[in-house]
Amino acid sequence: SKEGRKGVMAKIVIDCTGDGDIYSQAGAPFFGKDGITSEGQRDNQTALVWRAGGVDYDAYARWARANPEQSNSLTAELAKIGGFRTMFFPAGRNDIVWFNNWISGMNCVDLHDLRETELKVRNSIRGVLDYLKEAVPFAFENAYVVDIAPQLGCRLSRRLYGETYLTKQNFIDNPQYDDVIAWTVVNFCAAPLELPYGCILPRKIENLLAAGRHVSADQLAIGAVQLIPQCVQTGQATGVAAAVAVKDGTTAHNVDIKKVQYILSHEQDVPLPRQDNTDPELVRQLEEDKYGVMTQMAQRVRAAAGLDW
């Protein structure tokens, strides 16, 4: 700062880097050393999204429904142009679409790979739009770039090995946690899934919390709990937990979790199970699904494996 270099000594530190930049250097156990998965594969995915305006998405959608084979060919051709999978999606208004992309084999904590992602996507945009103007002119003839995301995204990087480790079994059994701090619906589940305080609490290290897409989960579970809603939920919970710990003069591991849950549910309107203000409709849905968020899928998997329910 203008007063020179100074250190700010926090009583509680929250790692929201998304890549475990803080907890990995602090000595907390984690998976995905240096951005490499536990299986030693560089299968992490990066992305740089962007938007195009001047389009007629409704016209494209009608054409795609009437011509599914040609629509699939369009998707395949877009992948050839950039050398990676990319596709456009509706953006809430007919004249704008946003382009998502999936660039595999990237290390999300390697500067070379991050730079390569930026260059790959930016260098492909003109080619993508030129192709769409020619292939589907009724929808993209007047298309132009609206904006490019100011920061690229990473889908899998370091993953915390916390006091509670989420796995695919969570989606089958949907266990109840006494330290639940979020009640979330993930993209392929039917009923709310409980996220425990333990999944944001590092082992071995005190007074450090980790919110966001690098929470404690295996490679299958992390794909469902690293999205924006879960980042918001775990971020809010860590903030409350840190405040309670500091105010009570305790630690991250010994924080009064009941007080944290009460503040979230009663003072901040966060839906949580087993609170006196819990929405009974959510409970009814859980009871109908026998607390299994992937009940039908789990039944098929277990039946195929010869397992007894």
Coordinates of C-alpha atoms in Angstrom, one line a residue:
S1 CA 0.0 0.0 0.0
K2 CA 1.1 3.7 0.2
E3 CA 2.4 2.9 3.6
G4 CA 4.6 0.1 2.3
R5 CA 4.3 -3.7 2.7
K6 CA 2.3 -4.9 5.6
G7 CA 0.8 -8.1 6.9
V8 CA -2.8 -8.5 8.0
M9 CA -3.1 -11.3 10.6
A10 CA -6.5 -12.8 10.3
K11 CA -8.1 -14.9 13.1
I12 CA -9.9 -17.0 10.4
V13 CA -8.8 -17.3 6.8
I14 CA -11.2 -18.4 4.1
D15 CA -9.9 -19.9 0.9
C16 CA -12.2 -18.9 -2.0
T17 CA -9.6 -19.2 -4.8
G18 CA -11.4 -22.2 -6.3
D19 CA -8.1 -23.9 -6.8
G20 CA -7.1 -24.4 -3.2
D21 CA -4.2 -21.9 -3.6
I22 CA -4.2 -21.1 0.1
Y23 CA -5.0 -24.4 1.7
S24 CA -2.5 -26.2 -0.5
Q25 CA 0.3 -23.9 0.6
A26 CA -0.8 -24.0 4.2
G27 CA -0.3 -27.8 4.4
A28 CA -3.9 -29.0 4.4
P29 CA -4.4 -32.4 2.7
F30 CA -5.9 -32.3 -0.8
F31 CA -6.4 -34.2 -4.0
G32 CA -5.2 -33.1 -7.4
K33 CA -1.6 -32.2 -6.7
D34 CA -0.5 -29.3 -8.9
G35 CA -3.8 -29.5 -10.7
I36 CA -3.3 -33.1 -11.7
T37 CA -6.1 -35.5 -10.8
S38 CA -5.6 -38.3 -8.2
E39 CA -5.3 -40.7 -11.1
G40 CA -2.4 -38.7 -12.6
Q41 CA -4.4 -37.5 -15.6
R42 CA -4.5 -34.0 -17.0
D43 CA -8.2 -34.2 -17.6
N44 CA -9.1 -30.9 -16.1
Q45 CA -11.2 -28.7 -18.3
T46 CA -10.9 -25.0 -18.8
A47 CA -13.3 -22.6 -20.6
L48 CA -13.6 -19.0 -21.7
V49 CA -17.2 -18.1 -22.5
W50 CA -18.3 -15.3 -24.7
R51 CA -21.5 -13.8 -26.1
A52 CA -22.8 -13.0 -29.6
G53 CA -25.5 -10.5 -30.5
G54 CA -27.5 -9.7 -33.6
V55 CA -28.8 -13.3 -33.8
D56 CA -32.3 -14.9 -34.0
Y57 CA -32.2 -17.8 -31.6
D58 CA -35.8 -18.7 -32.0
A59 CA -35.3 -19.1 -35.8
Y60 CA -32.3 -21.4 -35.1
A61 CA -34.3 -23.4 -32.5
R62 CA -37.1 -24.0 -35.0
W63 CA -34.6 -25.1 -37.6
A64 CA -32.7 -27.4 -35.2
R65 CA -35.9 -29.2 -34.2
A66 CA -36.9 -29.7 -37.8
N67 CA -33.3 -30.7 -38.9
P68 CA -31.7 -32.7 -36.1
E69 CA -29.0 -34.3 -38.2
Q70 CA -27.9 -31.0 -39.7
S71 CA -27.9 -29.5 -36.2
N72 CA -25.6 -32.3 -35.0
S73 CA -23.3 -31.7 -37.9
L74 CA -23.2 -28.0 -37.0
T75 CA -22.0 -28.8 -33.5
A76 CA -19.3 -31.1 -34.9
E77 CA -18.1 -28.5 -37.3
L78 CA -17.8 -25.9 -34.6
A79 CA -15.6 -28.3 -32.7
K80 CA -13.3 -28.6 -35.7
I81 CA -12.9 -24.9 -36.1
G82 CA -11.5 -24.3 -32.7
G83 CA -10.0 -27.7 -32.0
F84 CA -12.3 -28.1 -28.9
R85 CA -15.9 -28.6 -28.1
T86 CA -18.0 -25.5 -28.2
M87 CA -21.7 -24.6 -28.6
F88 CA -24.0 -21.7 -28.2
F89 CA -27.0 -21.5 -25.8
P90 CA -29.9 -19.1 -25.2
A91 CA -29.1 -16.1 -23.0
G92 CA -32.5 -14.9 -21.8
R93 CA -33.3 -12.8 -24.9
N94 CA -33.7 -13.8 -28.5
D95 CA -31.0 -11.6 -30.0
I96 CA -28.1 -12.8 -27.8
V97 CA -26.5 -16.2 -27.3
W98 CA -23.6 -17.3 -25.2
F99 CA -20.9 -19.7 -26.2
N100 CA -19.7 -22.3 -23.8
N101 CA -16.6 -24.4 -24.4
W102 CA -14.8 -27.4 -23.0
I103 CA -11.0 -27.5 -23.4
S104 CA -9.7 -30.8 -22.1
G105 CA -6.3 -31.8 -20.9
M106 CA -5.5 -28.5 -19.2
N107 CA -3.9 -28.0 -15.8
C108 CA -6.0 -25.3 -14.1
V109 CA -3.0 -24.1 -12.0
D110 CA -0.5 -24.0 -14.8
L111 CA 0.0 -20.5 -16.3
H112 CA 1.0 -21.9 -19.7
D113 CA -2.3 -23.9 -19.9
L114 CA -4.4 -20.9 -18.7
R115 CA -2.7 -18.7 -21.3
E116 CA -3.3 -21.4 -24.0
T117 CA -7.0 -21.4 -23.1
E118 CA -7.3 -17.7 -23.6
L119 CA -5.5 -17.8 -27.0
K120 CA -7.4 -20.8 -28.2
V121 CA -10.8 -19.4 -27.6
R122 CA -10.1 -15.8 -28.6
N123 CA -8.5 -17.0 -31.9
S124 CA -11.5 -19.2 -32.7
I125 CA -14.2 -16.6 -32.3
R126 CA -14.0 -15.0 -35.8
G127 CA -13.9 -18.4 -37.5
V128 CA -16.9 -19.6 -35.4
L129 CA -19.0 -16.6 -36.3
D130 CA -18.0 -16.6 -40.0
Y131 CA -19.0 -20.3 -40.2
L132 CA -22.4 -19.7 -38.6
K133 CA -23.1 -16.7 -40.8
E134 CA -22.7 -19.0 -43.8
A135 CA -24.2 -22.2 -42.4
V136 CA -27.3 -20.7 -40.7
P137 CA -27.7 -17.2 -42.1
F138 CA -31.3 -16.9 -41.1
A139 CA -30.2 -16.9 -37.5
F140 CA -26.6 -15.5 -37.6
E141 CA -26.3 -13.3 -40.7
N142 CA -25.9 -10.2 -38.6
A143 CA -24.1 -11.7 -35.6
Y144 CA -21.3 -9.9 -33.8
V145 CA -19.3 -10.2 -30.6
V146 CA -21.0 -8.7 -27.6
D147 CA -18.3 -9.5 -25.0
I148 CA -15.8 -12.1 -23.8
A149 CA -15.6 -13.2 -20.2
P150 CA -12.9 -11.2 -18.3
Q151 CA -11.7 -14.3 -16.7
L152 CA -11.6 -17.9 -17.9
G153 CA -13.2 -20.7 -15.9
C154 CA -11.9 -24.0 -14.6
R155 CA -14.1 -27.0 -14.0
L156 CA -11.8 -29.2 -11.9
S157 CA -8.6 -28.4 -10.0
R158 CA -7.4 -29.2 -6.5
R159 CA -10.0 -30.7 -4.2
L160 CA -9.9 -30.4 -0.4
Y161 CA -9.6 -33.5 1.7
G162 CA -11.7 -32.2 4.5
E163 CA -13.2 -33.5 7.7
T164 CA -16.1 -34.8 5.6
Y165 CA -15.5 -36.2 2.1
L166 CA -18.4 -36.2 -0.4
T167 CA -18.6 -39.1 -2.8
K168 CA -21.0 -40.6 -5.3
Q169 CA -22.7 -42.4 -2.4
N170 CA -24.0 -39.0 -1.2
F171 CA -26.2 -38.9 -4.4
I172 CA -27.6 -42.4 -3.7
D173 CA -28.2 -42.2 0.0
N174 CA -28.5 -38.5 0.7
P175 CA -27.2 -38.7 4.3
Q176 CA -28.3 -36.3 6.9
Y177 CA -25.6 -34.3 8.6
D178 CA -25.8 -32.7 12.1
D179 CA -23.5 -30.0 10.8
V180 CA -25.4 -29.2 7.6
I181 CA -24.8 -25.7 6.3
A182 CA -26.4 -25.9 2.9
W183 CA -29.4 -27.6 1.3
T184 CA -28.8 -27.7 -2.4
V185 CA -30.3 -29.2 -5.6
V186 CA -27.7 -30.4 -8.0
N187 CA -28.2 -30.7 -11.8
F188 CA -29.1 -34.4 -12.0
C189 CA -30.9 -34.9 -8.6
A190 CA -34.5 -34.9 -7.7
A191 CA -34.4 -33.9 -4.1
P192 CA -32.3 -31.5 -2.0
L193 CA -28.8 -32.7 -1.0
E194 CA -27.2 -31.8 2.3
L195 CA -23.8 -30.2 2.3
P196 CA -22.0 -30.5 5.7
Y197 CA -19.7 -28.0 7.4
G198 CA -17.1 -30.8 7.3
C199 CA -16.7 -30.5 3.5
I200 CA -15.4 -26.9 3.9
L201 CA -13.3 -27.7 6.9
P202 CA -9.7 -28.7 6.2
R203 CA -8.0 -31.5 8.2
K204 CA -4.8 -30.8 10.2
I205 CA -5.0 -27.1 9.7
E206 CA -6.8 -24.8 12.2
N207 CA -8.7 -21.6 11.5
L208 CA -8.9 -22.1 7.8
L209 CA -12.1 -22.7 5.8
A210 CA -12.5 -23.4 2.1
A211 CA -15.6 -22.4 0.2
G212 CA -16.4 -22.7 -3.5
R213 CA -15.6 -25.3 -6.2
H214 CA -12.6 -26.8 -4.4
V215 CA -14.6 -28.2 -1.4
S216 CA -14.0 -31.8 -0.1
A217 CA -15.4 -34.2 -2.7
D218 CA -14.3 -36.9 -5.1
Q219 CA -14.0 -36.5 -8.8
L220 CA -17.6 -37.5 -9.4
A221 CA -19.2 -35.6 -6.6
I222 CA -17.3 -32.4 -7.3
G223 CA -18.9 -32.0 -10.7
A224 CA -22.3 -31.5 -9.0
V225 CA -21.3 -29.4 -6.1
Q226 CA -18.9 -26.9 -7.7
L227 CA -21.4 -24.8 -9.6
I228 CA -22.5 -21.2 -8.8
P229 CA -25.4 -22.1 -6.4
Q230 CA -23.1 -24.3 -4.3
C231 CA -20.3 -21.7 -4.4
V232 CA -22.8 -19.1 -3.1
Q233 CA -24.1 -21.4 -0.4
T234 CA -20.7 -22.6 0.9
G235 CA -19.4 -19.0 0.7
Q236 CA -22.2 -17.7 2.8
A237 CA -21.8 -20.5 5.4
T238 CA -18.1 -20.0 5.8
G239 CA -18.6 -16.3 6.3
V240 CA -21.1 -16.9 9.1
A241 CA -19.0 -19.6 10.6
A242 CA -15.9 -17.4 10.6
A243 CA -17.8 -14.5 12.2
V244 CA -19.3 -16.8 14.9
A245 CA -15.9 -18.3 15.7
V246 CA -14.2 -14.9 16.0
K247 CA -17.1 -13.4 18.1
D248 CA -17.1 -16.4 20.5
G249 CA -13.3 -16.6 20.7
T250 CA -13.3 -20.2 19.4
T251 CA -11.7 -22.0 16.4
A252 CA -13.0 -23.2 13.0
H253 CA -13.1 -26.8 14.3
N254 CA -14.8 -25.9 17.5
V255 CA -17.3 -23.3 16.3
D256 CA -20.9 -23.5 17.6
I257 CA -22.5 -25.1 14.5
K258 CA -26.0 -24.8 16.0
K259 CA -25.5 -21.0 16.2
V260 CA -24.2 -21.0 12.6
Q261 CA -27.2 -22.9 11.4
Y262 CA -29.6 -20.6 13.3
I263 CA -28.1 -17.5 11.8
L264 CA -28.3 -18.9 8.3
S265 CA -31.8 -20.2 8.6
H266 CA -33.5 -17.6 10.8
E267 CA -31.6 -14.4 10.2
Q268 CA -30.5 -14.9 6.6
D269 CA -33.4 -17.0 5.2
V270 CA -31.2 -19.9 4.0
P271 CA -33.3 -23.1 3.7
L272 CA -31.9 -25.8 6.0
P273 CA -33.4 -29.1 7.1
R274 CA -34.5 -29.8 10.7
Q275 CA -35.0 -26.2 11.6
D276 CA -38.3 -25.0 13.1
N277 CA -38.8 -22.9 10.0
T278 CA -38.0 -25.6 7.5
D279 CA -40.3 -25.7 4.5
P280 CA -42.5 -28.8 5.0
E281 CA -42.9 -29.2 1.2
L282 CA -39.1 -29.9 0.9
V283 CA -39.3 -32.4 3.7
R284 CA -42.3 -34.1 2.0
Q285 CA -40.3 -34.4 -1.3
L286 CA -37.4 -36.0 0.6
E287 CA -39.6 -38.5 2.4
E288 CA -41.2 -39.5 -0.9
D289 CA -37.8 -40.2 -2.4
K290 CA -36.7 -41.9 0.8
Y291 CA -34.0 -39.3 1.1
G292 CA -32.3 -40.6 -2.1
V293 CA -31.6 -37.9 -4.6
M294 CA -30.8 -40.4 -7.3
T295 CA -33.3 -43.0 -6.3
Q296 CA -34.3 -44.4 -9.7
M297 CA -30.7 -44.4 -11.0
A298 CA -29.4 -45.9 -7.8
Q299 CA -31.9 -48.7 -8.1
R300 CA -30.9 -49.5 -11.6
V301 CA -27.2 -49.5 -10.7
R302 CA -27.7 -51.7 -7.6
A303 CA -29.9 -54.1 -9.5
A304 CA -27.4 -54.4 -12.2
A305 CA -24.7 -55.1 -9.6
G306 CA -26.9 -57.7 -7.9
L307 CA -27.1 -55.6 -4.7
D308 CA -30.1 -56.0 -2.3
W309 CA -32.0 -52.8 -1.4

